[in-house]
Coordinates of C-alpha atoms in Angstrom, one line a residue:
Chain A
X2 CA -7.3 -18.6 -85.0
X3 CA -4.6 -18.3 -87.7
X4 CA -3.7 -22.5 -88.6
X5 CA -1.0 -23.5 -90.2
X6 CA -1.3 -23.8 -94.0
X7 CA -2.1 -27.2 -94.8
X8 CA 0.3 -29.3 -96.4
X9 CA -0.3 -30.6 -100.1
X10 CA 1.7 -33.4 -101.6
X11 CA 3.7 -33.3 -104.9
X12 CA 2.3 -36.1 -107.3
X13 CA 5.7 -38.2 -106.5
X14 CA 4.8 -38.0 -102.7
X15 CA 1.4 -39.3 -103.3
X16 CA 2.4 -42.6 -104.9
X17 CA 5.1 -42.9 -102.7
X18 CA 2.6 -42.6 -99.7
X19 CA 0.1 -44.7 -101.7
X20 CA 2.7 -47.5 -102.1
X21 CA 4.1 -47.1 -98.8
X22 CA 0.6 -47.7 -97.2
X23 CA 0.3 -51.3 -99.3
X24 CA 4.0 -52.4 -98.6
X25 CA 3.0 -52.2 -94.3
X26 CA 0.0 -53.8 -95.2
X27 CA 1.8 -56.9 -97.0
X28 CA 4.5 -56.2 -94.1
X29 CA 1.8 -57.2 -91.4
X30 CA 0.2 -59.7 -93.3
X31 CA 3.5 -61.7 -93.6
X32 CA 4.8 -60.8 -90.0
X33 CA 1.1 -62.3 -88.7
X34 CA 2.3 -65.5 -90.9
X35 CA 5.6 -66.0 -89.6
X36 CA 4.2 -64.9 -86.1
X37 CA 1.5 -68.2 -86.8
X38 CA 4.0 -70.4 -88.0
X39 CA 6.2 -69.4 -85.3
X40 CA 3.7 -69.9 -82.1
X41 CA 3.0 -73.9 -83.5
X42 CA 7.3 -74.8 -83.7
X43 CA 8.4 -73.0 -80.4
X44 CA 8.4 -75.8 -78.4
X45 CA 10.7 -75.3 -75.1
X46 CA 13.6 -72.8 -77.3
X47 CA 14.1 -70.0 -75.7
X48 CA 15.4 -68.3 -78.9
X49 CA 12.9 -68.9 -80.6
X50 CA 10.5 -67.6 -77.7
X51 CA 12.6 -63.9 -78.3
X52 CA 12.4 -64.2 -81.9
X53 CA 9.4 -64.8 -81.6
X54 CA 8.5 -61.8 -79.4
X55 CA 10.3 -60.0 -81.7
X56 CA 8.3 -60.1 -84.6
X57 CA 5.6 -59.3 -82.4
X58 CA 7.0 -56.2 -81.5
X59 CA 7.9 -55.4 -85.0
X60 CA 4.3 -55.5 -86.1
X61 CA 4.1 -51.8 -84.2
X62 CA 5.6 -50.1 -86.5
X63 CA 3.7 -50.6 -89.4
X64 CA 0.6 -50.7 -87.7
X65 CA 2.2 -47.3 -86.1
X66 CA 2.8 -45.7 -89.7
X67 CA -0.7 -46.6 -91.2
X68 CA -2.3 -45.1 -88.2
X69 CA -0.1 -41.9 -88.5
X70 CA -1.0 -41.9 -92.0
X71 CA -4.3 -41.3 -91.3
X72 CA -3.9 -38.7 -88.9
X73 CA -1.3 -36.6 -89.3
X74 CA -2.0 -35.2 -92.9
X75 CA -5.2 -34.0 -91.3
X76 CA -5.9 -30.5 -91.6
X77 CA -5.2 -28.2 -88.7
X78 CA -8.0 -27.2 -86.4
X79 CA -8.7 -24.4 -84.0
X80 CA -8.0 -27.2 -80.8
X81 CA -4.4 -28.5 -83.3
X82 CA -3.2 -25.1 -84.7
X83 CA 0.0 -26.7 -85.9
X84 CA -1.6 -30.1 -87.6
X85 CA -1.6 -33.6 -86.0
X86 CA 1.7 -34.4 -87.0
X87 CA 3.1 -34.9 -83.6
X88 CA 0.6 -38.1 -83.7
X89 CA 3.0 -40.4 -85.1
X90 CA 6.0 -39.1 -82.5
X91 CA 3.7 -39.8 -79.6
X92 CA 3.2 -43.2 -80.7
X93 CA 6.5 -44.0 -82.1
X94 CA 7.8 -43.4 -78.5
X95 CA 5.2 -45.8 -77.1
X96 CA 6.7 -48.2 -79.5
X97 CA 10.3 -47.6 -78.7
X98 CA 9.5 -48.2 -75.0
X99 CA 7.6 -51.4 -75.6
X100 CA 11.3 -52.2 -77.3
X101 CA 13.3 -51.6 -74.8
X102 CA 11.2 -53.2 -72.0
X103 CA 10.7 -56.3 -73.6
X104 CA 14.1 -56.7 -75.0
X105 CA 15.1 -56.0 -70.8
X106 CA 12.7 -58.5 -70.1
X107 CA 14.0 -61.2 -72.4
X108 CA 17.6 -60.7 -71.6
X109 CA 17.4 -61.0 -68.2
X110 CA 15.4 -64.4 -69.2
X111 CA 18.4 -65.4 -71.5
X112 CA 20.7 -64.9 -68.5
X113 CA 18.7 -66.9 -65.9
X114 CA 18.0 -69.8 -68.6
X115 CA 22.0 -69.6 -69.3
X116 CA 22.8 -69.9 -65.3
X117 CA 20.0 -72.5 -64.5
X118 CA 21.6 -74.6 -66.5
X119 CA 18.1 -74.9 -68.4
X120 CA 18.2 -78.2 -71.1
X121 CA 16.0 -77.0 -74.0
X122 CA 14.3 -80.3 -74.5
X123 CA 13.1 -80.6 -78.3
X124 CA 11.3 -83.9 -79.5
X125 CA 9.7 -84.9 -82.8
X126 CA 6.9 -82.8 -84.4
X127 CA 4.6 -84.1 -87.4
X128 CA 3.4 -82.0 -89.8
X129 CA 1.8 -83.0 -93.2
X130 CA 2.7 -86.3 -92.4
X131 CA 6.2 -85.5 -92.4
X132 CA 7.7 -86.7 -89.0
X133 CA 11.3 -84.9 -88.1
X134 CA 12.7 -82.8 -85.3
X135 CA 11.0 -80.0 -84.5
X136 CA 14.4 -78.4 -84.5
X137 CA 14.0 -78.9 -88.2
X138 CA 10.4 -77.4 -88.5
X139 CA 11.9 -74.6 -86.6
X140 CA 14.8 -73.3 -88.7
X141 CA 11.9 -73.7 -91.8
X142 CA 9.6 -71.0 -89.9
X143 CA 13.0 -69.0 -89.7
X144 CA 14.3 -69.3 -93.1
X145 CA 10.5 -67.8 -93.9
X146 CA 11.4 -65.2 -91.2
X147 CA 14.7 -64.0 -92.9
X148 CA 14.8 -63.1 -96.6
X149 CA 11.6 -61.4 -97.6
X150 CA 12.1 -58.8 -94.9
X151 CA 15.3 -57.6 -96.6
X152 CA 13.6 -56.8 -100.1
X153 CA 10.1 -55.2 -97.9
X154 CA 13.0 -52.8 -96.1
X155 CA 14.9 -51.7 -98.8
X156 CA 11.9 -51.0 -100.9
X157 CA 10.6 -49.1 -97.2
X158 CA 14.0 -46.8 -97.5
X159 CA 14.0 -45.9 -101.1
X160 CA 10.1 -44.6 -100.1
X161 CA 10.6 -42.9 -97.2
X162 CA 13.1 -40.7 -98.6
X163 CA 10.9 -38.5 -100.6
X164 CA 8.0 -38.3 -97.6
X165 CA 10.6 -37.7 -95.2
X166 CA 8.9 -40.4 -92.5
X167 CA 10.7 -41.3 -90.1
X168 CA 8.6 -44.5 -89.2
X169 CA 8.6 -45.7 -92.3
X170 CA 12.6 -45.2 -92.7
X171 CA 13.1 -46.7 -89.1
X172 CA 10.6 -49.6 -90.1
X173 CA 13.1 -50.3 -93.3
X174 CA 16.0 -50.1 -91.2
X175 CA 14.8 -52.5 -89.3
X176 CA 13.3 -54.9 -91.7
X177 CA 16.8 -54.7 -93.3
X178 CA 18.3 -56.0 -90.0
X179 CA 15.7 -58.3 -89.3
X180 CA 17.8 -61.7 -90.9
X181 CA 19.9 -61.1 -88.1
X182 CA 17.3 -62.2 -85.6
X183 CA 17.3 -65.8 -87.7
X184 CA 21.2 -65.5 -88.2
X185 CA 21.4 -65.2 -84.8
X186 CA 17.9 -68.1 -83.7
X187 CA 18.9 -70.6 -86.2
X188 CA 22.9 -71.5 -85.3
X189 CA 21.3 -71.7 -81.8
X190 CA 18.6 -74.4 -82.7
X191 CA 21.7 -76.2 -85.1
X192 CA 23.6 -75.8 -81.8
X193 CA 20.9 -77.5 -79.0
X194 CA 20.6 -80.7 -82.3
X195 CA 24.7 -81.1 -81.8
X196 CA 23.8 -81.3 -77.9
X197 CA 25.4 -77.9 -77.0
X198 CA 22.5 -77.0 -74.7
X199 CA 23.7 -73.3 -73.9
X200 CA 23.9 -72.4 -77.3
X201 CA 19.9 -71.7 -77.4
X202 CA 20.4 -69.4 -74.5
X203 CA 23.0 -67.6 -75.7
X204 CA 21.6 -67.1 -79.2
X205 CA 18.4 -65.6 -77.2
X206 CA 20.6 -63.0 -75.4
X207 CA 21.9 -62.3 -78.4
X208 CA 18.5 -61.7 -80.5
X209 CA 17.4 -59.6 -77.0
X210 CA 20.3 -57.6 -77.0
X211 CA 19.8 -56.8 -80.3
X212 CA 15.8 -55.6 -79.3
X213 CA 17.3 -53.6 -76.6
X214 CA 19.3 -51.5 -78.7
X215 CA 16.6 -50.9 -81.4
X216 CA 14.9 -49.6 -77.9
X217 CA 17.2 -47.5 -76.8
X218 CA 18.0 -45.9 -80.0
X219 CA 14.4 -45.2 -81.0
X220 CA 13.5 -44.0 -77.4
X221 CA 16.5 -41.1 -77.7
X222 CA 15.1 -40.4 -81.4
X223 CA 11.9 -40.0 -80.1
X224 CA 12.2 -38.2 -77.3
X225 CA 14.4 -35.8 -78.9
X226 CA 12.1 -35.7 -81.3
X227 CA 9.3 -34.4 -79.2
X228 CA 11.4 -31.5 -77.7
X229 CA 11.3 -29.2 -80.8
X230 CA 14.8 -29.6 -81.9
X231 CA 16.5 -28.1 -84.8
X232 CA 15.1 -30.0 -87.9
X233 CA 17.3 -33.4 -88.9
X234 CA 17.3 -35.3 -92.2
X235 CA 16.0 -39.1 -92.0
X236 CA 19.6 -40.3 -90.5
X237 CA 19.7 -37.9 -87.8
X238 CA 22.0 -35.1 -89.1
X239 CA 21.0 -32.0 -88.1
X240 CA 20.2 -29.9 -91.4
X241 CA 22.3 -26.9 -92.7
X242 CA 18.7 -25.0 -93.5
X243 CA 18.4 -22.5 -90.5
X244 CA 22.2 -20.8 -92.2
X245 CA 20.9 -21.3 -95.6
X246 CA 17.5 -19.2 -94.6
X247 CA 19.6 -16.6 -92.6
X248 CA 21.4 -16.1 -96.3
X249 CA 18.5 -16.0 -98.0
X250 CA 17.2 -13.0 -95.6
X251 CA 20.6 -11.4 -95.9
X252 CA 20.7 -11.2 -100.0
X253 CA 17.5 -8.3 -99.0
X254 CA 18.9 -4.7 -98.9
X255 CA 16.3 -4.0 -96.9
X256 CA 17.6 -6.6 -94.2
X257 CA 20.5 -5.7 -92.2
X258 CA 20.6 -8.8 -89.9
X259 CA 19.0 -12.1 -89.2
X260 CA 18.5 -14.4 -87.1
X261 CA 16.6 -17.8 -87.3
X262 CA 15.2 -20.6 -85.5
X263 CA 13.4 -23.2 -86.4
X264 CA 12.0 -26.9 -85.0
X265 CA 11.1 -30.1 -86.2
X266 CA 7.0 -31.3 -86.2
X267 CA 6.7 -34.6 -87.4
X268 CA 7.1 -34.6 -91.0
X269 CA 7.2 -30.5 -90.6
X270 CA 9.1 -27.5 -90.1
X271 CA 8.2 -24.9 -88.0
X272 CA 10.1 -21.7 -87.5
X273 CA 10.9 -18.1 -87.5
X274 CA 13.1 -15.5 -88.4
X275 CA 14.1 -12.1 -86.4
X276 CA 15.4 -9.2 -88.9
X277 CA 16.9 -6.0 -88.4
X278 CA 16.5 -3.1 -90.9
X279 CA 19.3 -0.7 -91.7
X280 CA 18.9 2.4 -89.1
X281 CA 15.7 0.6 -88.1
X282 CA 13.9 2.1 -91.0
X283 CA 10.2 0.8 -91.1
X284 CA 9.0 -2.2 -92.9
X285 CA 7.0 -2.7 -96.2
X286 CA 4.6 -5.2 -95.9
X287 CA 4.9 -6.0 -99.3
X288 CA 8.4 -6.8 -99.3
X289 CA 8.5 -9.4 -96.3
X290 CA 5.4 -11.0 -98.0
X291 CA 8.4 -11.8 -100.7
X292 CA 10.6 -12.6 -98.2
X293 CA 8.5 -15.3 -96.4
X294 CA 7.5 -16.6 -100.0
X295 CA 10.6 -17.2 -100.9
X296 CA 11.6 -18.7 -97.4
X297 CA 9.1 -20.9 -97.3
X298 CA 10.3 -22.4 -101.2
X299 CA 13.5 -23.5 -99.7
X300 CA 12.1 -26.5 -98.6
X301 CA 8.7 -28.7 -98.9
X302 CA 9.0 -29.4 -95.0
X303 CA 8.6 -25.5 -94.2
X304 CA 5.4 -24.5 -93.3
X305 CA 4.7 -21.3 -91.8
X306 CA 7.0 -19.6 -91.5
X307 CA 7.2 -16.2 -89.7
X308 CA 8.9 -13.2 -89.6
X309 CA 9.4 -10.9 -87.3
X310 CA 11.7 -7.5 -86.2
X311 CA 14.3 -8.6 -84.0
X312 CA 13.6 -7.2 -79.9
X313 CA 16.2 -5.1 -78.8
X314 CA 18.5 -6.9 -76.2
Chain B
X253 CA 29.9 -26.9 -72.8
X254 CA 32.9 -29.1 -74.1
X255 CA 32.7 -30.4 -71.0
X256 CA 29.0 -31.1 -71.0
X257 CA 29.5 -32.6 -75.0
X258 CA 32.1 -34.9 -73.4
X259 CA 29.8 -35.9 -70.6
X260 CA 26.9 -36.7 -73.1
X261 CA 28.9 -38.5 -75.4
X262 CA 30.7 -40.5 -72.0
X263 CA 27.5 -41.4 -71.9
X264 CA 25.9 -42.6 -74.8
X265 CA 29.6 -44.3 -75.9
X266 CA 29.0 -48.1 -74.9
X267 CA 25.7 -48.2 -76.4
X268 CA 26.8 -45.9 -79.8
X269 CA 29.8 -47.9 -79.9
X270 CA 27.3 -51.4 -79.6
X271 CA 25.2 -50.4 -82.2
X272 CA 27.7 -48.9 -84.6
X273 CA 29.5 -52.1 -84.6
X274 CA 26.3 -54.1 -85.7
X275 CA 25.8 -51.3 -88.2
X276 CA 29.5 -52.0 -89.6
X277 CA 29.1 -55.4 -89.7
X278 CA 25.1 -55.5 -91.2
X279 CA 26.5 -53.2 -93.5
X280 CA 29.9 -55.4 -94.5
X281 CA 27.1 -58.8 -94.4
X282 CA 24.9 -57.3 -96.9
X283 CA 27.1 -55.9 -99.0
X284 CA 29.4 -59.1 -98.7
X285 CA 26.4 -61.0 -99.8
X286 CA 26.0 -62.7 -96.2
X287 CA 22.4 -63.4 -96.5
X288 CA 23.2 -65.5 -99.2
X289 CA 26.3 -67.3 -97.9
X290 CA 24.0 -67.9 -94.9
X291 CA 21.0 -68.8 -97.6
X292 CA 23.8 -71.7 -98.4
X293 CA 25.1 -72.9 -95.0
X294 CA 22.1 -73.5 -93.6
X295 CA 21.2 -75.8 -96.8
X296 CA 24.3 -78.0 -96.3
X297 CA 23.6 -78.1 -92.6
X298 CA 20.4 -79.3 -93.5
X299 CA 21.3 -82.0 -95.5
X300 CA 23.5 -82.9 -92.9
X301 CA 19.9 -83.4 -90.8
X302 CA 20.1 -87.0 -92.1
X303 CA 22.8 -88.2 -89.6
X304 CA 21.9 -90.8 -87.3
X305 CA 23.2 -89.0 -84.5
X306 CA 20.9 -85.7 -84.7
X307 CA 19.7 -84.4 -82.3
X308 CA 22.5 -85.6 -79.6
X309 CA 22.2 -85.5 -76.3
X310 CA 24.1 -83.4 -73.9
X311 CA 24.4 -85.9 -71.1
X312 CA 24.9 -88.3 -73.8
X313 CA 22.6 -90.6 -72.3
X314 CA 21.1 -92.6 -75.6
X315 CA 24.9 -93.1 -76.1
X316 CA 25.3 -94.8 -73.0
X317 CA 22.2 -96.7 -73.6
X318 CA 23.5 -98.5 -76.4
X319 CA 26.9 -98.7 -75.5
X320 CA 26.0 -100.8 -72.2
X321 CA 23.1 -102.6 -74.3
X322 CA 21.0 -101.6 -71.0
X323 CA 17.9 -99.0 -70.0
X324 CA 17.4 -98.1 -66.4
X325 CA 13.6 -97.6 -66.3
X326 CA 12.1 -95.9 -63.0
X327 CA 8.5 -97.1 -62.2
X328 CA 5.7 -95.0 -60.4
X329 CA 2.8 -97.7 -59.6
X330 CA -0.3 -96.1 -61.4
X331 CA -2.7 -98.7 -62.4
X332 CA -3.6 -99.8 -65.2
X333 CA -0.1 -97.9 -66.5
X334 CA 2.3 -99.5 -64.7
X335 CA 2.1 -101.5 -61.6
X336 CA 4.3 -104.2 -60.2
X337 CA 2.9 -108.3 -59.9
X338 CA 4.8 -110.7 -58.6
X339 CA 7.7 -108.8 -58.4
X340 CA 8.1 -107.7 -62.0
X341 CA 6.4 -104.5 -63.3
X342 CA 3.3 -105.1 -65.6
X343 CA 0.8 -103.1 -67.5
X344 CA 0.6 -100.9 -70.1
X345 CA 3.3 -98.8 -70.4
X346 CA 5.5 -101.8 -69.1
X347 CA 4.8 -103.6 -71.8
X348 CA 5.9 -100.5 -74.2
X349 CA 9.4 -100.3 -72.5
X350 CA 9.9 -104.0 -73.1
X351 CA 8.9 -103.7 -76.7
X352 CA 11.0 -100.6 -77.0
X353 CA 14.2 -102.5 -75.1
X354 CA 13.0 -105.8 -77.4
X355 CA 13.5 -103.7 -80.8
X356 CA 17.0 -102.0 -79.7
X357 CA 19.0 -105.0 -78.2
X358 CA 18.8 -103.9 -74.7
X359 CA 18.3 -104.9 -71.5
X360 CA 15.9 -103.2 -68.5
X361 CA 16.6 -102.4 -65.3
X362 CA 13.5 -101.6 -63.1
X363 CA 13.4 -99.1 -60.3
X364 CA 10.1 -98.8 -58.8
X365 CA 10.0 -95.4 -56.7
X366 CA 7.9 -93.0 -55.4
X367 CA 6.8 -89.8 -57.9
X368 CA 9.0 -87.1 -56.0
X369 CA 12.2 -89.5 -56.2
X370 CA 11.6 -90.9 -59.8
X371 CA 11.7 -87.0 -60.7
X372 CA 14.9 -86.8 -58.7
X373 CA 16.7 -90.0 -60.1
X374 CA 15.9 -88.4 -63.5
X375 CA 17.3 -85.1 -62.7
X376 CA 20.7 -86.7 -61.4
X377 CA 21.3 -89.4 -64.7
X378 CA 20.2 -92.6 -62.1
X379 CA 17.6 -93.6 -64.5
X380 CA 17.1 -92.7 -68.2
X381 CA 13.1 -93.1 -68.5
X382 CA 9.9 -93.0 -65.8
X383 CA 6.7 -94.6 -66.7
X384 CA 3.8 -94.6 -64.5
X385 CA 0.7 -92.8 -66.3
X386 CA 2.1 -89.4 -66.7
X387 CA 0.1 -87.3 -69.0
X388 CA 1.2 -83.8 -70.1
X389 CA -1.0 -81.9 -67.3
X390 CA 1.3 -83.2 -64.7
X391 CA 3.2 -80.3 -62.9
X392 CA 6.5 -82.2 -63.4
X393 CA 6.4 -81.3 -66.6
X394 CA 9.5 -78.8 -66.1
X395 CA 11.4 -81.1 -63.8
X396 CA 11.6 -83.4 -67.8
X397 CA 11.7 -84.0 -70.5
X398 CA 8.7 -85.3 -71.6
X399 CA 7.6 -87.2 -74.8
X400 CA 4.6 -86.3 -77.3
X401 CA 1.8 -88.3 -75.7
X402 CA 0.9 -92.6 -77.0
X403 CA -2.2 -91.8 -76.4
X404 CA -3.2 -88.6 -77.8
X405 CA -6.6 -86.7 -76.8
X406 CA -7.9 -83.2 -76.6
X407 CA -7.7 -83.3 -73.1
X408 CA -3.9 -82.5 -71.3
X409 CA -5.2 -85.3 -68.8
X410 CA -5.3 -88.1 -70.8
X411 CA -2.4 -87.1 -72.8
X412 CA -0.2 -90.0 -71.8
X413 CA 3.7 -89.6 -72.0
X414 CA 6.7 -91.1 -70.7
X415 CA 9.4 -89.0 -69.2
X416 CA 13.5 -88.7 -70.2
X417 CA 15.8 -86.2 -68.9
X418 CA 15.7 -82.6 -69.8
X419 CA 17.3 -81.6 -72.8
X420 CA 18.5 -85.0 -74.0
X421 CA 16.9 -84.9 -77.2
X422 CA 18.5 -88.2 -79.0
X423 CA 17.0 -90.6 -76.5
X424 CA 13.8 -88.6 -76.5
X425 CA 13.6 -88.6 -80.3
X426 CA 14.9 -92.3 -80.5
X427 CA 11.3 -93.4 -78.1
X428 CA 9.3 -90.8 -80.1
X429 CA 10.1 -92.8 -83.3
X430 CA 9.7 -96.3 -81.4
X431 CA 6.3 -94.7 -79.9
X432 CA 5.2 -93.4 -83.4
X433 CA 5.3 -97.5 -84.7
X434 CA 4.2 -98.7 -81.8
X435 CA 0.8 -100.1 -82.0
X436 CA -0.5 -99.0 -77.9
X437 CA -4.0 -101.4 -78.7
X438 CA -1.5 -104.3 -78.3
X439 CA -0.4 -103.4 -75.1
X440 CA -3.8 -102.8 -73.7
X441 CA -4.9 -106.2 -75.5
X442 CA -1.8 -108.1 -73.7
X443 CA -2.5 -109.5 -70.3
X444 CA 0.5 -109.3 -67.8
X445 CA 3.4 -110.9 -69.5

């Protein structure tokens, strides 16, 4: 069985996968601290429960992108003719479903803690023999929750750029956002100490509102995603390659018309291009080995790519 | 197909109009230097933490408290806790509420009553505190607001508490700091006063 050629990375690609690897594993060590921390100061807050859930969720996709880093650069095999690439789409829909059901689950919680009328009732807490509100302990764990997984996102973006991962872009995105979740947990904790018991509600709608969208979006994105659409850069724009390979084909005398199509395959392109000759003349071989050479230069994602004489309509 | 492409984006519009929103403003907070404003507020709020009157309460009941100088104590007979002798309550834990009404200038008003209606008096603001042996494995646990336990042990069972009403964090944080002073050995030392 013909496989597709296996993919080697550029020198730049392999630090930036290298370094990419080590960043998700400081990224779960320090979510598994805050998710620690957080379990001991959660007392009866019910924002604090969805942040809390949250950051639990959030450990998928790290864990999600070092999987798929093992996998999906595997070579192709007779049973996976086009590479394992697909791996990490599979399990970055899993993930966006896990999203959007638990961020469904904790709205609807939000609401009916909001209409019960639910007092959040938050006492003293001791720890290293310091003895204050837990409310106190609480907005500590958050503050730890908030800054460092600004600088562990942007560093994620600025890396995923020249692997083209998805994962590890949508991971940064969402690092990036993730002071909201304390921006949003701590006003509500400041709010139940100034006896404003509904503010702890509505700051967990909030934070679950926020999950639900992260859901939704990366549930579209990765359906779509596994339907072999037309390739897309990181942020979703379709790219401009298919017309800038039909040009390409066109510059050949020898080529009187083309057509191309090509789809997206985890980190990969896939595709192929239909050509007429002039009065149907036959083909040299030698000159469409040129042609798919060249083709398959334009771009580092483009692997495989066939030609073929266009079937008469 | 325009109609289709209006359709789909009919569709998608109140959730890509959501999250482009948070998007804008992420973007405007980051670049604003939110994070850092935040960074700051929360600081001062912080050091605001050392006012008297934080946590309050929503049904301001420690306010109440100390504004009529009196504590309305419901009592669920559970010896050696609580129990009632010669018409006033005695035992452990009623020794504990008149030390606790002793070191805040107040006065106690007893109201000995079955578990269910105790629970019940709580809920509706008739009484501010229960005592009667309650330990964190009791199922009322939700129906209150319950304190960290006198007695501590591994066990939720002997985990002994007194209850307040849900959510009103001053008065529960006012008896946590009387309980965390308190020395219990002296109440279980003291005969029936």
């Amino acid at each position: 069985m013909k496989t597709a050629p296996q993919y080697e990375f550029t020198q730049e690609q392999e630090k930036a996968l290298h370094q990419a690897r080590w960043l998700e594993y400081v990224t779960i060590a320090y979510l598994l601290s805050v998710i620690v921390l957080m379990y001991f100061v959660t007392g009866s807050s019910q924002a604090m429960k969805t942040a809390w859930y949250e950051d639990i969720l959030s450990l998928v996709p790290p864990i999600s992108f070092l999987i798929g880093s093992w996998i999906c650069w595997r070579k192709p095999s007779n049973h996976f003719p086009y590479g394992f690439h697909r791996a990490v789409s599979v399990l970055y829909l899993v993930a966006a479903l896990a999203l959007l059901g638990m961020g469904s689950f904790l709205l609807i919680e939000a609401v009916t803690t909001l209409f019960k009328g639910e007092h959040p009732t938050i006492g003293m807490r001791e720890y290293f023999g310091i003895d204050i509100w837990l409310g106190w302990w609480m907005i500590a764990v958050l503050l730890w929750g908030t800054f460092p997984p600004i600088f562990l996102g942007l560093k994620k973006l600025k890396l995923a750029k020249p692997l083209n991962d998805k994962i590890l872009y949508t991971d940064g995105k969402m690092n990036k956002a993730d002071w909201m979740t304390a921006a949003a947990a701590i006003p509500g904790v400041l709010g139940i100490g100034l006896g404003w018991w509904w503010a702890d509600a509505v700051a967990a709608g909030l934070i679950s509102i926020d999950i639900l969208m992260d859901g939704w979006k990366q549930s579209r994105d990765a359906v779509t995603g596994l339907m072999n659409r037309a390739p897309t850069a990181m942020d979703n724009g379709y790219l401009d390659l298919p017309e800038e390979i039909k040009a390409q084909l066109l510059t050949y005398p020898w080529i009187h018309d083309a057509e191309v199509r090509l789809y997206e395959h985890g980190h990969l392109i896939f595709g192929e291009g239909f050509i007429q000759t002039p009065n149907d003349t036959p083909l040299d071989p030698e000159r469409m080995r040129e042609a798919i050479k060249a083709v398959n230069g334009m771009d580092w994602r483009l692997q495989g790519f066939a030609l073929t004489i266009m079937p008469k309509a | 197909m325009e109609a289709a492409n209006r359709f789909k984006s009919l569709r998608a519009a109140p959730f890509s109009l959501l999250s482009s929103i948070r998007n804008q403003a992420a973007k405007l907070a980051v670049e604003s230097g939110m994070p850092v404003l935040f960074a700051f507020l929360i600081m001062g709020v912080l050091t605001l933490g050392g006012c008297d009157d934080y946590p309050a309460d929503p049904d301001h009941s420690l306010q109440t408290i100390q504004q009529q100088k009196l504590i309305r104590v419901g009592v669920i007979d559970d010896r050696p806790w609580v129990y009632i002798e010669n018409g006033t309550p005695a035992g452990i834990e009623a020794t504990m509420m008149n030390a606790y009404a002793q070191s805040r200038g107040l006065d106690i008003t007893w109201h000995p009553l079955s578990k269910a209606d105790a629970f019940e008096h709580l809920k509706r603001g008739k009484i501010d505190v229960i005592i009667g042996g309650l330990t964190n494995a009791s199922p009322r646990k939700k129906d209150a607001g319950f304190t960290r336990p006198y007695l501590n042990a591994k066990d939720k069972k002997d985990q002994y508490v007194l209850a307040v009403p849900r959510g009103e964090n001053a008065l529960l944080t006012d008896l946590e700091k009387f309980l965390a002073q308190y020395d219990v050995k002296s109440a279980f030392e003291e005969p029936t006063s």
